[in-house]
Amino acid sequence: CGRGNDVEGMLAVPLWRNLAPYVTRVALSPLFAVSYLEAVGRDPDARKCSVCRRKGKPRVKECTGCRKVRYCSPECQKSDWKTHKAKCKP
């Protein structure tokens, strides 16, 4: 079932040569979150302001144009608008 098969790379390394007959190759699939068992994604309250990196009070608000940038206050949004305006695309 794979024990000692495809171990040519190990045979080339003197330190691993003695272990090659006992090696078994294994394929592991990645684990994925199941939405009906656990929360998927980030907690919206944990997001931070794109300008000052603080949390919003009571919540961080998204840019209504692109929904990619978040601001904690109107002041941060106004200070970032000149920079963000060029990148803001729905």
CSV table of N, CA and C in Angstrom, one decimal:
chain,number,residue,atom,x,y,z
A,1,CYS,N,0.8,-1.2,0.0
A,1,CYS,CA,0.0,0.0,0.0
A,1,CYS,C,0.9,1.2,0.0
A,2,GLY,N,2.1,1.2,-0.4
A,2,GLY,CA,2.9,2.4,-0.4
A,2,GLY,C,4.1,2.2,0.5
A,3,ARG,N,4.2,1.2,1.3
A,3,ARG,CA,5.3,1.1,2.3
A,3,ARG,C,6.6,0.8,1.5
A,4,GLY,N,7.5,1.7,1.5
A,4,GLY,CA,8.7,1.6,0.8
A,4,GLY,C,8.7,1.9,-0.7
A,5,ASN,N,7.5,2.3,-1.2
A,5,ASN,CA,7.4,2.7,-2.6
A,5,ASN,C,7.7,4.2,-2.8
A,6,ASP,N,8.2,4.5,-4.0
A,6,ASP,CA,8.5,5.9,-4.3
A,6,ASP,C,9.4,6.6,-3.3
A,7,VAL,N,10.5,5.9,-3.0
A,7,VAL,CA,11.4,6.5,-2.0
A,7,VAL,C,12.8,6.8,-2.6
A,8,GLU,N,12.9,6.9,-3.9
A,8,GLU,CA,14.2,7.2,-4.5
A,8,GLU,C,14.9,8.4,-4.0
A,9,GLY,N,14.1,9.4,-3.6
A,9,GLY,CA,14.7,10.6,-3.0
A,9,GLY,C,15.4,10.4,-1.7
A,10,MET,N,14.7,9.5,-0.9
A,10,MET,CA,15.3,9.1,0.4
A,10,MET,C,16.5,8.3,0.3
A,11,LEU,N,16.6,7.4,-0.8
A,11,LEU,CA,17.7,6.5,-1.0
A,11,LEU,C,19.0,7.3,-1.3
A,12,ALA,N,18.8,8.5,-1.9
A,12,ALA,CA,19.9,9.4,-2.3
A,12,ALA,C,20.5,10.1,-1.1
A,13,VAL,N,19.9,10.1,0.0
A,13,VAL,CA,20.4,10.8,1.2
A,13,VAL,C,20.9,9.7,2.2
A,14,PRO,N,22.2,9.7,2.4
A,14,PRO,CA,22.7,8.6,3.3
A,14,PRO,C,22.1,8.5,4.7
A,15,LEU,N,21.7,9.6,5.3
A,15,LEU,CA,21.1,9.6,6.6
A,15,LEU,C,19.7,9.0,6.6
A,16,TRP,N,19.0,9.1,5.5
A,16,TRP,CA,17.6,8.6,5.4
A,16,TRP,C,17.5,7.2,4.7
A,17,ARG,N,18.6,6.7,4.1
A,17,ARG,CA,18.6,5.5,3.4
A,17,ARG,C,18.1,4.3,4.2
A,18,ASN,N,18.5,4.2,5.5
A,18,ASN,CA,18.1,3.0,6.3
A,18,ASN,C,16.6,3.1,6.6
A,19,LEU,N,16.0,4.3,6.6
A,19,LEU,CA,14.6,4.4,6.9
A,19,LEU,C,13.6,4.3,5.7
A,20,ALA,N,14.2,4.3,4.5
A,20,ALA,CA,13.3,4.3,3.3
A,20,ALA,C,12.4,3.1,3.2
A,21,PRO,N,12.8,1.9,3.6
A,21,PRO,CA,11.9,0.7,3.5
A,21,PRO,C,10.6,0.8,4.4
A,22,TYR,N,10.7,1.7,5.4
A,22,TYR,CA,9.6,1.8,6.4
A,22,TYR,C,8.7,3.0,6.1
A,23,VAL,N,8.9,3.8,5.1
A,23,VAL,CA,8.2,5.0,4.8
A,23,VAL,C,6.9,4.7,4.1
A,24,THR,N,5.8,5.3,4.5
A,24,THR,CA,4.5,5.2,3.9
A,24,THR,C,4.1,6.6,3.5
A,25,ARG,N,3.8,6.8,2.2
A,25,ARG,CA,3.3,8.1,1.8
A,25,ARG,C,1.9,8.3,2.1
A,26,VAL,N,1.5,9.5,2.5
A,26,VAL,CA,0.2,9.8,3.0
A,26,VAL,C,-0.2,11.1,2.3
A,27,ALA,N,-1.5,11.2,1.9
A,27,ALA,CA,-2.1,12.4,1.3
A,27,ALA,C,-3.1,12.9,2.3
A,28,LEU,N,-2.9,14.2,2.8
A,28,LEU,CA,-3.8,14.8,3.8
A,28,LEU,C,-4.6,15.9,3.1
A,29,SER,N,-5.9,15.8,3.2
A,29,SER,CA,-6.7,16.9,2.6
A,29,SER,C,-6.8,18.1,3.6
A,30,PRO,N,-6.9,19.3,3.1
A,30,PRO,CA,-7.0,20.4,4.0
A,30,PRO,C,-8.4,20.4,4.7
A,31,LEU,N,-8.4,21.0,5.9
A,31,LEU,CA,-9.6,21.1,6.7
A,31,LEU,C,-10.4,22.4,6.3
A,32,PHE,N,-11.7,22.3,6.2
A,32,PHE,CA,-12.5,23.5,5.9
A,32,PHE,C,-13.5,23.6,7.0
A,33,ALA,N,-13.9,24.9,7.3
A,33,ALA,CA,-14.9,25.1,8.3
A,33,ALA,C,-16.3,24.8,7.6
A,34,VAL,N,-17.2,24.2,8.4
A,34,VAL,CA,-18.5,23.9,8.0
A,34,VAL,C,-19.4,24.9,8.5
A,35,SER,N,-20.1,25.7,7.6
A,35,SER,CA,-20.9,26.8,8.1
A,35,SER,C,-22.0,26.5,9.0
A,36,TYR,N,-22.6,25.3,9.0
A,36,TYR,CA,-23.7,25.0,9.9
A,36,TYR,C,-23.2,24.5,11.2
A,37,LEU,N,-21.9,24.3,11.4
A,37,LEU,CA,-21.3,23.9,12.7
A,37,LEU,C,-20.6,25.0,13.4
A,38,GLU,N,-20.0,25.9,12.7
A,38,GLU,CA,-19.2,27.0,13.3
A,38,GLU,C,-19.2,28.2,12.4
A,39,ALA,N,-18.9,29.3,13.0
A,39,ALA,CA,-18.9,30.6,12.3
A,39,ALA,C,-17.8,30.6,11.2
A,40,VAL,N,-18.1,31.0,10.0
A,40,VAL,CA,-17.1,31.1,8.9
A,40,VAL,C,-16.8,32.6,8.7
A,41,GLY,N,-15.5,32.9,8.6
A,41,GLY,CA,-15.1,34.3,8.4
A,41,GLY,C,-14.8,35.0,9.7
A,42,ARG,N,-14.5,36.3,9.6
A,42,ARG,CA,-14.2,37.1,10.8
A,42,ARG,C,-15.4,37.7,11.5
A,43,ASP,N,-15.2,38.0,12.7
A,43,ASP,CA,-16.2,38.6,13.5
A,43,ASP,C,-16.2,40.1,13.1
A,44,PRO,N,-17.4,40.6,12.6
A,44,PRO,CA,-17.5,42.0,12.2
A,44,PRO,C,-17.1,43.0,13.2
A,45,ASP,N,-17.3,42.7,14.5
A,45,ASP,CA,-16.9,43.6,15.5
A,45,ASP,C,-15.4,43.7,15.7
A,46,ALA,N,-14.6,42.7,15.2
A,46,ALA,CA,-13.2,42.7,15.4
A,46,ALA,C,-12.5,43.5,14.3
A,47,ARG,N,-13.2,44.0,13.3
A,47,ARG,CA,-12.5,44.8,12.3
A,47,ARG,C,-12.0,46.1,12.8
A,48,LYS,N,-11.0,46.6,12.1
A,48,LYS,CA,-10.4,47.9,12.6
A,48,LYS,C,-10.5,48.9,11.5
A,49,CYS,N,-10.3,50.2,11.9
A,49,CYS,CA,-10.3,51.3,11.0
A,49,CYS,C,-9.1,51.2,10.0
A,50,SER,N,-9.3,51.5,8.7
A,50,SER,CA,-8.2,51.4,7.8
A,50,SER,C,-7.2,52.5,7.9
A,51,VAL,N,-7.6,53.6,8.6
A,51,VAL,CA,-6.7,54.7,8.8
A,51,VAL,C,-5.9,54.7,10.1
A,52,CYS,N,-6.7,54.6,11.2
A,52,CYS,CA,-6.0,54.7,12.5
A,52,CYS,C,-5.9,53.3,13.2
A,53,ARG,N,-6.5,52.3,12.7
A,53,ARG,CA,-6.4,50.9,13.2
A,53,ARG,C,-7.2,50.7,14.5
A,54,ARG,N,-8.0,51.6,14.9
A,54,ARG,CA,-8.8,51.5,16.1
A,54,ARG,C,-10.2,50.9,15.7
A,55,LYS,N,-10.8,50.3,16.7
A,55,LYS,CA,-12.2,49.8,16.6
A,55,LYS,C,-13.1,50.9,16.6
A,56,GLY,N,-14.2,50.8,15.8
A,56,GLY,CA,-15.2,51.8,15.8
A,56,GLY,C,-16.1,51.8,17.0
A,57,LYS,N,-16.8,53.0,17.2
A,57,LYS,CA,-17.7,53.1,18.4
A,57,LYS,C,-19.0,53.4,17.8
A,58,PRO,N,-20.0,52.6,17.9
A,58,PRO,CA,-20.1,51.3,18.3
A,58,PRO,C,-19.5,50.3,17.3
A,59,ARG,N,-19.5,50.6,16.0
A,59,ARG,CA,-19.0,49.6,15.0
A,59,ARG,C,-18.2,50.4,14.0
A,60,VAL,N,-17.4,49.7,13.3
A,60,VAL,CA,-16.6,50.2,12.1
A,60,VAL,C,-17.6,50.3,10.9
A,61,LYS,N,-17.6,51.3,10.2
A,61,LYS,CA,-18.5,51.5,9.0
A,61,LYS,C,-17.6,51.3,7.7
A,62,GLU,N,-18.3,50.6,6.7
A,62,GLU,CA,-17.6,50.4,5.5
A,62,GLU,C,-17.8,51.5,4.5
A,63,CYS,N,-16.9,51.6,3.5
A,63,CYS,CA,-17.1,52.6,2.5
A,63,CYS,C,-18.3,52.1,1.7
A,64,THR,N,-19.3,53.0,1.4
A,64,THR,CA,-20.5,52.6,0.7
A,64,THR,C,-20.2,52.4,-0.8
A,65,GLY,N,-19.1,52.9,-1.3
A,65,GLY,CA,-18.8,52.7,-2.7
A,65,GLY,C,-18.3,51.3,-3.0
A,66,CYS,N,-17.2,50.9,-2.3
A,66,CYS,CA,-16.5,49.6,-2.6
A,66,CYS,C,-16.7,48.6,-1.6
A,67,ARG,N,-17.1,49.0,-0.4
A,67,ARG,CA,-17.2,48.0,0.8
A,67,ARG,C,-16.0,47.3,1.1
A,68,LYS,N,-14.8,47.8,0.8
A,68,LYS,CA,-13.5,47.2,1.1
A,68,LYS,C,-12.8,47.9,2.2
A,69,VAL,N,-13.0,49.1,2.4
A,69,VAL,CA,-12.3,49.9,3.3
A,69,VAL,C,-13.2,50.3,4.5
A,70,ARG,N,-12.7,50.3,5.7
A,70,ARG,CA,-13.5,50.5,6.9
A,70,ARG,C,-12.9,51.7,7.7
A,71,TYR,N,-13.9,52.5,8.3
A,71,TYR,CA,-13.5,53.7,9.0
A,71,TYR,C,-14.2,53.6,10.4
A,72,CYS,N,-13.5,54.2,11.4
A,72,CYS,CA,-14.1,54.2,12.7
A,72,CYS,C,-14.9,55.5,12.9
A,73,SER,N,-14.7,56.5,12.1
A,73,SER,CA,-15.3,57.8,12.3
A,73,SER,C,-15.4,58.6,11.0
A,74,PRO,N,-16.3,59.6,10.9
A,74,PRO,CA,-16.3,60.4,9.7
A,74,PRO,C,-15.0,61.2,9.5
A,75,GLU,N,-14.3,61.5,10.6
A,75,GLU,CA,-13.0,62.2,10.5
A,75,GLU,C,-12.0,61.3,9.7
A,76,CYS,N,-11.9,60.1,10.1
A,76,CYS,CA,-10.9,59.2,9.4
A,76,CYS,C,-11.3,59.0,8.0
A,77,GLN,N,-12.6,58.9,7.7
A,77,GLN,CA,-13.0,58.7,6.3
A,77,GLN,C,-12.7,59.9,5.5
A,78,LYS,N,-12.9,61.1,6.0
A,78,LYS,CA,-12.6,62.4,5.3
A,78,LYS,C,-11.1,62.5,5.1
A,79,SER,N,-10.3,62.1,6.1
A,79,SER,CA,-8.8,62.3,5.9
A,79,SER,C,-8.3,61.3,4.9
A,80,ASP,N,-8.9,60.2,4.6
A,80,ASP,CA,-8.5,59.2,3.7
A,80,ASP,C,-9.1,59.3,2.3
A,81,TRP,N,-10.0,60.2,2.1
A,81,TRP,CA,-10.8,60.2,0.9
A,81,TRP,C,-9.9,60.5,-0.3
A,82,LYS,N,-8.9,61.4,-0.2
A,82,LYS,CA,-8.1,61.8,-1.4
A,82,LYS,C,-7.3,60.6,-1.9
A,83,THR,N,-6.8,59.7,-0.9
A,83,THR,CA,-6.1,58.5,-1.3
A,83,THR,C,-7.0,57.4,-1.8
A,84,HIS,N,-8.1,57.3,-1.1
A,84,HIS,CA,-9.0,56.1,-1.4
A,84,HIS,C,-9.9,56.4,-2.7
A,85,LYS,N,-10.1,57.6,-3.0
A,85,LYS,CA,-11.0,58.0,-4.1
A,85,LYS,C,-10.5,57.3,-5.4
A,86,ALA,N,-9.2,57.2,-5.7
A,86,ALA,CA,-8.7,56.6,-6.9
A,86,ALA,C,-8.9,55.1,-7.0
A,87,LYS,N,-8.9,54.5,-5.8
A,87,LYS,CA,-9.1,53.0,-5.7
A,87,LYS,C,-10.5,52.6,-5.5
A,88,CYS,N,-11.4,53.5,-5.2
A,88,CYS,CA,-12.8,53.1,-4.8
A,88,CYS,C,-13.6,52.8,-6.1
A,89,LYS,N,-13.8,51.4,-6.3
A,89,LYS,CA,-14.6,50.9,-7.4
A,89,LYS,C,-15.5,49.9,-6.9
A,90,PRO,N,-16.8,49.9,-7.2
A,90,PRO,CA,-17.8,48.9,-6.7
A,90,PRO,C,-17.5,47.5,-7.3
